[in-house]
């Protein structure tokens, strides 16, 4: 199974409690960003515009714990920035685990092997490693030669040490579905628990503006990737979200499903957009104009978004909104469809890249002045 039964049960009972209480808007996963600085400069990153004094800032463990208690979700995702650069990350993770929160600590894994001893294996902790495909594609996307090999060393070390390890893959225009499918095989062979894959969001301040996928291209790409899937592949995304990516479901965005808390406070309306901040979670929920967001709102910033942080919560909500939704989802988990599709196989066989030029490479970044080891290679950027 892609996640432990205890985690699935905890999430299910949490959502049912929200439904029975009549709560229409509830959070599913807290996106906790304790810092923005990173040791990579990815071309598709939307946070590398922050000045140095922001990149040096960090949330304290106490601030993190308070946000988790305010939000009340059973799951916490820790993106960034690179969380392993936070000197108190082991303390933050240990505190969340002690609170029995299921933690997905997102990391590019460049530092994972050397810092692994600072953490303890637990069913509540997963290292969610950002791996954007096979070696060449990953290194090109993160703008660092050799990054894939270092990341996979971290993955294997964590698996061997008994940690839960998942992967997170973001796809852009020009992605080769055949290569992505080989990447899935490689991750399963490496022993990762499960995988998540999602299209990149069109951050308006990302250095590379030519490679973000529109909805039509996204559906074509994901239909080719996720149809005719192998039984060995394990995904930690909701099966109906996968179907949404393939064009088999139509979900509107649920921006409140994965609220974000960072050094600025509670971000309006979601992890991907910055339209102001709230001091408390309650203020976020009560003062955000939720009707202004999502594809149906006509907001151009939402027009091509199909990202999991906005739509997977919609799939989960549908799951628990009716007997039909529950039974539809249950069948996906019980029978694990492979989505046999002859036309999708034809797409794979005939696929030609639609790339519009080379991916932007980031060079000459000014290092952030910090007291850290040289091999951490700090740069003045932030990414997920």
XYZ file of C-alpha atoms in Angstrom:
384
model
C 0.000 0.000 0.000
C 1.238 3.525 -0.854
C 0.770 4.765 2.731
C 0.484 2.973 6.089
C -3.026 1.862 7.012
C -2.790 3.956 10.179
C -2.208 7.096 8.095
C -5.062 6.322 5.712
C -7.370 5.698 8.679
C -6.301 8.919 10.438
C -6.956 11.019 7.340
C -10.280 9.298 6.613
C -11.626 9.787 10.134
C -10.437 13.414 10.123
C -12.264 14.193 6.867
C -15.408 12.376 8.001
C -15.396 14.434 11.199
C -15.273 17.635 9.130
C -18.135 16.404 6.970
C -20.303 15.362 9.905
C -19.746 18.738 11.566
C -21.007 20.471 8.410
C -17.701 22.247 7.790
C -17.559 23.146 4.086
C -14.007 24.499 4.062
C -11.415 22.569 5.969
C -7.641 22.067 5.555
C -6.246 18.695 4.601
C -2.478 19.279 4.609
C -0.537 22.150 6.141
C 2.198 23.478 3.861
C 4.748 24.606 6.441
C 7.637 26.691 5.076
C 10.195 27.293 7.844
C 12.611 28.996 5.430
C 13.006 30.027 1.778
C 16.724 29.654 1.141
C 17.969 26.749 -0.909
C 21.141 25.131 -2.204
C 19.756 24.915 -5.748
C 18.664 27.484 -8.323
C 15.952 25.713 -10.302
C 14.760 27.452 -13.458
C 11.089 26.778 -12.721
C 11.214 28.080 -9.144
C 8.866 30.912 -8.238
C 10.620 32.036 -5.053
C 14.119 32.899 -6.121
C 13.218 36.597 -6.241
C 13.478 37.043 -2.467
C 16.259 39.353 -1.219
C 19.049 38.028 0.991
C 17.581 39.239 4.291
C 14.396 37.221 3.612
C 16.372 34.152 2.623
C 18.220 34.274 5.943
C 14.968 34.331 7.960
C 13.596 31.187 9.637
C 10.576 30.076 11.616
C 11.325 28.873 15.126
C 10.160 25.423 16.242
C 7.614 27.118 18.504
C 6.138 29.054 15.563
C 5.889 25.836 13.574
C 4.123 23.985 16.375
C 1.686 26.854 16.896
C 0.757 26.883 13.204
C 0.156 23.142 13.264
C -2.099 23.425 16.296
C -4.037 26.339 14.748
C -4.618 24.457 11.531
C -5.439 21.087 13.076
C -4.599 18.956 10.041
C -3.323 15.386 10.444
C -0.661 15.879 7.749
C 2.136 18.434 7.419
C 4.247 19.000 4.329
C 7.504 20.903 4.863
C 8.609 22.485 1.566
C 10.865 25.487 1.156
C 13.555 26.387 0.347
C 15.547 23.370 1.414
C 14.398 22.278 4.896
C 17.690 20.527 5.666
C 19.395 23.931 5.714
C 17.343 24.899 8.781
C 19.575 24.283 11.821
C 16.574 23.269 13.959
C 14.844 21.034 11.420
C 15.479 17.854 13.452
C 13.815 19.539 16.448
C 10.869 20.682 14.316
C 10.350 17.222 12.842
C 10.677 15.524 16.238
C 8.081 17.898 17.684
C 5.609 17.182 14.892
C 6.140 13.445 15.186
C 5.569 13.683 18.942
C 2.218 15.338 18.100
C 1.448 12.336 15.856
C 1.341 14.400 12.686
C 2.211 12.651 9.436
C 5.151 14.673 8.138
C 6.407 14.830 4.554
C 9.716 16.681 4.671
C 10.416 17.862 1.107
C 14.081 17.873 0.168
C 16.320 17.916 -2.880
C 18.389 15.342 -0.911
C 21.742 16.986 -1.575
C 22.318 16.999 2.195
C 20.158 14.029 3.140
C 22.881 11.403 3.471
C 25.097 13.522 5.729
C 22.216 14.706 7.937
C 20.287 11.434 8.148
C 21.674 10.631 11.599
C 19.847 13.672 13.001
C 16.448 12.018 12.441
C 14.765 8.854 13.675
C 12.711 6.474 11.488
C 8.997 6.701 12.250
C 5.713 5.881 10.566
C 4.947 9.590 10.985
C 7.965 10.780 8.974
C 8.592 10.570 5.232
C 11.400 12.169 3.301
C 9.737 13.477 0.141
C 12.628 13.722 -2.296
C 12.318 16.027 -5.289
C 13.474 13.996 -8.301
C 12.403 15.430 -11.647
C 12.908 12.378 -13.821
C 15.919 10.499 -15.108
C 19.460 11.745 -14.506
C 19.813 14.094 -17.489
C 16.343 15.603 -17.147
C 16.660 16.074 -13.390
C 20.081 17.734 -13.584
C 18.870 20.033 -16.347
C 15.767 21.022 -14.390
C 17.596 21.788 -11.144
C 20.482 23.418 -13.032
C 23.144 21.330 -11.324
C 25.217 18.627 -12.972
C 25.531 15.593 -10.751
C 22.507 16.559 -8.650
C 20.646 13.377 -9.541
C 23.435 11.092 -8.360
C 23.771 12.897 -5.027
C 20.010 12.852 -4.508
C 19.784 9.125 -5.223
C 22.618 8.439 -2.782
C 20.474 10.154 -0.171
C 17.390 8.174 -1.200
C 19.175 4.838 -0.920
C 20.793 5.766 2.382
C 17.416 6.740 3.861
C 15.734 3.562 2.590
C 18.561 1.410 3.980
C 18.252 3.192 7.350
C 14.561 2.282 7.580
C 13.007 5.656 6.766
C 9.881 6.128 4.721
C 10.931 7.704 1.425
C 8.668 9.099 -1.286
C 9.464 11.107 -4.399
C 8.000 14.280 -5.842
C 8.288 14.887 -9.599
C 7.302 18.147 -11.289
C 6.871 18.093 -15.053
C 7.227 20.924 -17.547
C 6.666 21.333 -21.272
C 9.029 19.127 -23.247
C 8.927 16.256 -20.733
C 9.239 12.858 -22.415
C 6.550 10.486 -21.072
C 8.657 7.434 -21.963
C 11.491 8.823 -19.845
C 9.101 9.584 -16.970
C 7.851 6.005 -17.032
C 11.431 4.719 -16.888
C 11.952 7.097 -13.965
C 9.038 5.427 -12.151
C 10.726 2.041 -12.622
C 13.998 3.404 -11.259
C 12.335 4.870 -8.159
C 10.559 1.603 -7.378
C 13.826 -0.292 -7.829
C 15.480 2.135 -5.391
C 12.953 1.103 -2.751
C 10.892 4.282 -2.404
C 7.507 3.818 -0.803
C 5.511 5.780 -3.380
C 5.676 8.618 -5.899
C 3.884 11.881 -6.568
C 3.829 13.580 -9.963
C 2.305 16.940 -10.852
C 2.561 19.637 -13.543
C 4.572 22.734 -12.675
C 2.798 25.956 -11.775
C 3.330 29.052 -13.943
C 5.076 31.237 -11.374
C 5.221 34.696 -12.963
C 8.657 35.384 -11.454
C 10.300 32.106 -12.421
C 13.398 32.625 -14.631
C 12.106 30.207 -17.278
C 8.687 31.247 -18.609
C 8.708 29.040 -21.730
C 8.238 25.581 -20.289
C 5.084 25.660 -18.174
C 2.342 23.305 -19.327
C -1.158 24.455 -20.283
C -4.124 22.243 -19.433
C -4.468 20.609 -22.849
C -0.790 19.659 -23.010
C -0.875 18.543 -19.371
C -3.742 16.124 -19.985
C -2.092 14.731 -23.109
C 1.202 14.232 -21.279
C -0.308 12.651 -18.172
C -2.587 10.411 -20.217
C 0.510 9.039 -21.923
C 2.368 8.645 -18.617
C -0.321 7.271 -16.316
C -2.293 5.028 -18.677
C -1.187 1.404 -19.137
C 0.637 1.679 -15.839
C 2.671 -1.068 -14.256
C 1.391 -2.887 -11.198
C 4.682 -2.278 -9.417
C 4.192 1.496 -9.463
C 2.977 2.987 -6.186
C 1.629 6.541 -6.046
C 0.886 8.566 -2.924
C -1.623 10.805 -4.668
C -5.373 10.292 -4.583
C -6.408 8.054 -7.524
C -9.040 10.548 -8.647
C -6.416 13.291 -8.780
C -4.428 11.063 -11.140
C -7.561 10.699 -13.243
C -7.973 14.481 -13.183
C -4.489 14.877 -14.626
C -5.373 12.326 -17.317
C -8.547 14.202 -18.267
C -10.906 11.606 -16.802
C -12.193 13.808 -13.953
C -13.004 17.492 -13.671
C -12.305 19.086 -10.294
C -12.389 22.733 -9.340
C -9.564 24.063 -7.159
C -9.809 23.859 -3.370
C -7.231 26.488 -2.352
C -8.010 26.202 1.365
C -7.305 22.450 1.281
C -3.548 22.939 1.656
C -2.965 26.264 3.444
C 0.534 27.692 3.704
C 2.301 29.144 6.726
C 5.719 30.795 6.366
C 7.863 33.560 7.853
C 5.286 36.021 6.472
C 2.298 34.364 8.150
C -0.680 32.565 6.583
C -0.464 33.037 2.810
C -3.540 34.076 0.816
C -4.991 32.162 -0.920
C -2.636 29.192 -1.354
C 0.908 27.862 -1.658
C 1.175 29.068 -5.269
C -0.231 32.604 -5.093
C 0.690 35.494 -2.825
C -2.234 37.876 -2.466
C -1.532 38.971 1.083
C -1.106 37.327 4.464
C -3.123 36.701 7.604
C -1.852 36.623 11.187
C -3.931 33.595 12.189
C -5.448 30.582 10.462
C -8.931 31.738 11.405
C -8.274 35.111 9.802
C -7.052 33.351 6.660
C -10.252 31.338 6.382
C -12.591 34.228 7.184
C -11.024 37.087 5.218
C -9.839 35.425 2.010
C -12.085 35.972 -1.008
C -12.112 32.334 -2.035
C -14.523 33.012 -4.892
C -11.745 34.923 -6.673
C -9.674 31.781 -7.229
C -9.884 28.617 -9.278
C -10.392 28.148 -13.012
C -14.125 28.975 -12.902
C -13.419 32.325 -11.257
C -11.817 33.637 -14.433
C -8.649 34.553 -12.537
C -5.883 34.367 -15.178
C -3.395 33.175 -12.545
C -5.542 30.083 -12.064
C -6.392 29.399 -15.704
C -3.796 26.682 -16.376
C -3.197 25.424 -12.846
C -3.626 21.683 -12.298
C -1.222 21.378 -9.370
C -1.848 18.871 -6.593
C -1.811 21.518 -3.842
C -4.983 23.000 -5.321
C -6.775 19.970 -6.728
C -5.900 16.861 -4.753
C -7.894 18.149 -1.787
C -10.840 18.476 -4.185
C -10.520 14.783 -5.032
C -10.424 13.861 -1.335
C -13.474 16.017 -0.630
C -15.386 14.343 -3.474
C -14.364 11.002 -2.031
C -16.243 11.743 1.210
C -19.103 13.875 -0.116
C -21.434 11.062 -1.200
C -21.816 7.311 -1.366
C -21.060 7.543 -5.075
C -17.804 9.361 -4.408
C -16.843 6.896 -1.673
C -17.602 3.830 -3.798
C -15.872 5.293 -6.858
C -12.709 5.848 -4.840
C -12.910 2.536 -2.980
C -12.933 0.642 -6.280
C -9.741 2.410 -7.347
C -7.947 1.314 -4.182
C -9.306 -2.239 -4.207
C -8.918 -3.102 -7.875
C -5.972 -0.790 -8.719
C -6.839 -0.135 -12.385
C -3.968 -0.007 -14.863
C -5.993 2.242 -17.213
C -5.444 0.228 -20.354
C -5.605 2.645 -23.250
C -4.495 1.777 -26.785
C -4.553 5.403 -27.885
C -2.342 6.393 -24.944
C 0.105 3.646 -25.930
C 0.107 5.063 -29.443
C 0.907 8.478 -27.974
C 3.900 6.951 -26.199
C 5.128 5.214 -29.330
C 4.851 8.341 -31.458
C 5.756 10.982 -28.876
C 7.793 13.911 -30.087
C 9.034 16.636 -27.779
C 7.111 19.916 -27.927
C 9.879 21.826 -26.175
C 10.247 25.462 -27.165
C 13.979 25.840 -26.721
C 16.471 24.905 -24.000
C 15.576 25.172 -20.331
C 16.997 28.294 -18.708
C 20.174 27.583 -16.753
C 20.810 29.713 -13.680
C 24.371 30.891 -13.205
C 26.240 33.571 -11.284
C 23.938 33.626 -8.261
C 25.259 35.633 -5.331
C 25.775 33.355 -2.304
C 23.923 34.087 0.903
C 26.422 34.663 3.707
C 25.871 31.910 6.254
C 28.076 29.845 8.514
C 27.780 26.418 6.959
C 29.927 23.790 5.304
C 31.191 24.496 1.810
C 29.485 21.472 0.284
C 26.071 22.917 1.152
C 26.695 25.419 -1.673
C 24.224 28.055 -0.451
C 22.773 30.319 -3.129
C 20.346 33.188 -2.948
C 17.350 31.310 -4.233
C 14.447 29.365 -2.818
C 12.629 26.417 -4.298
C 10.478 23.428 -3.562
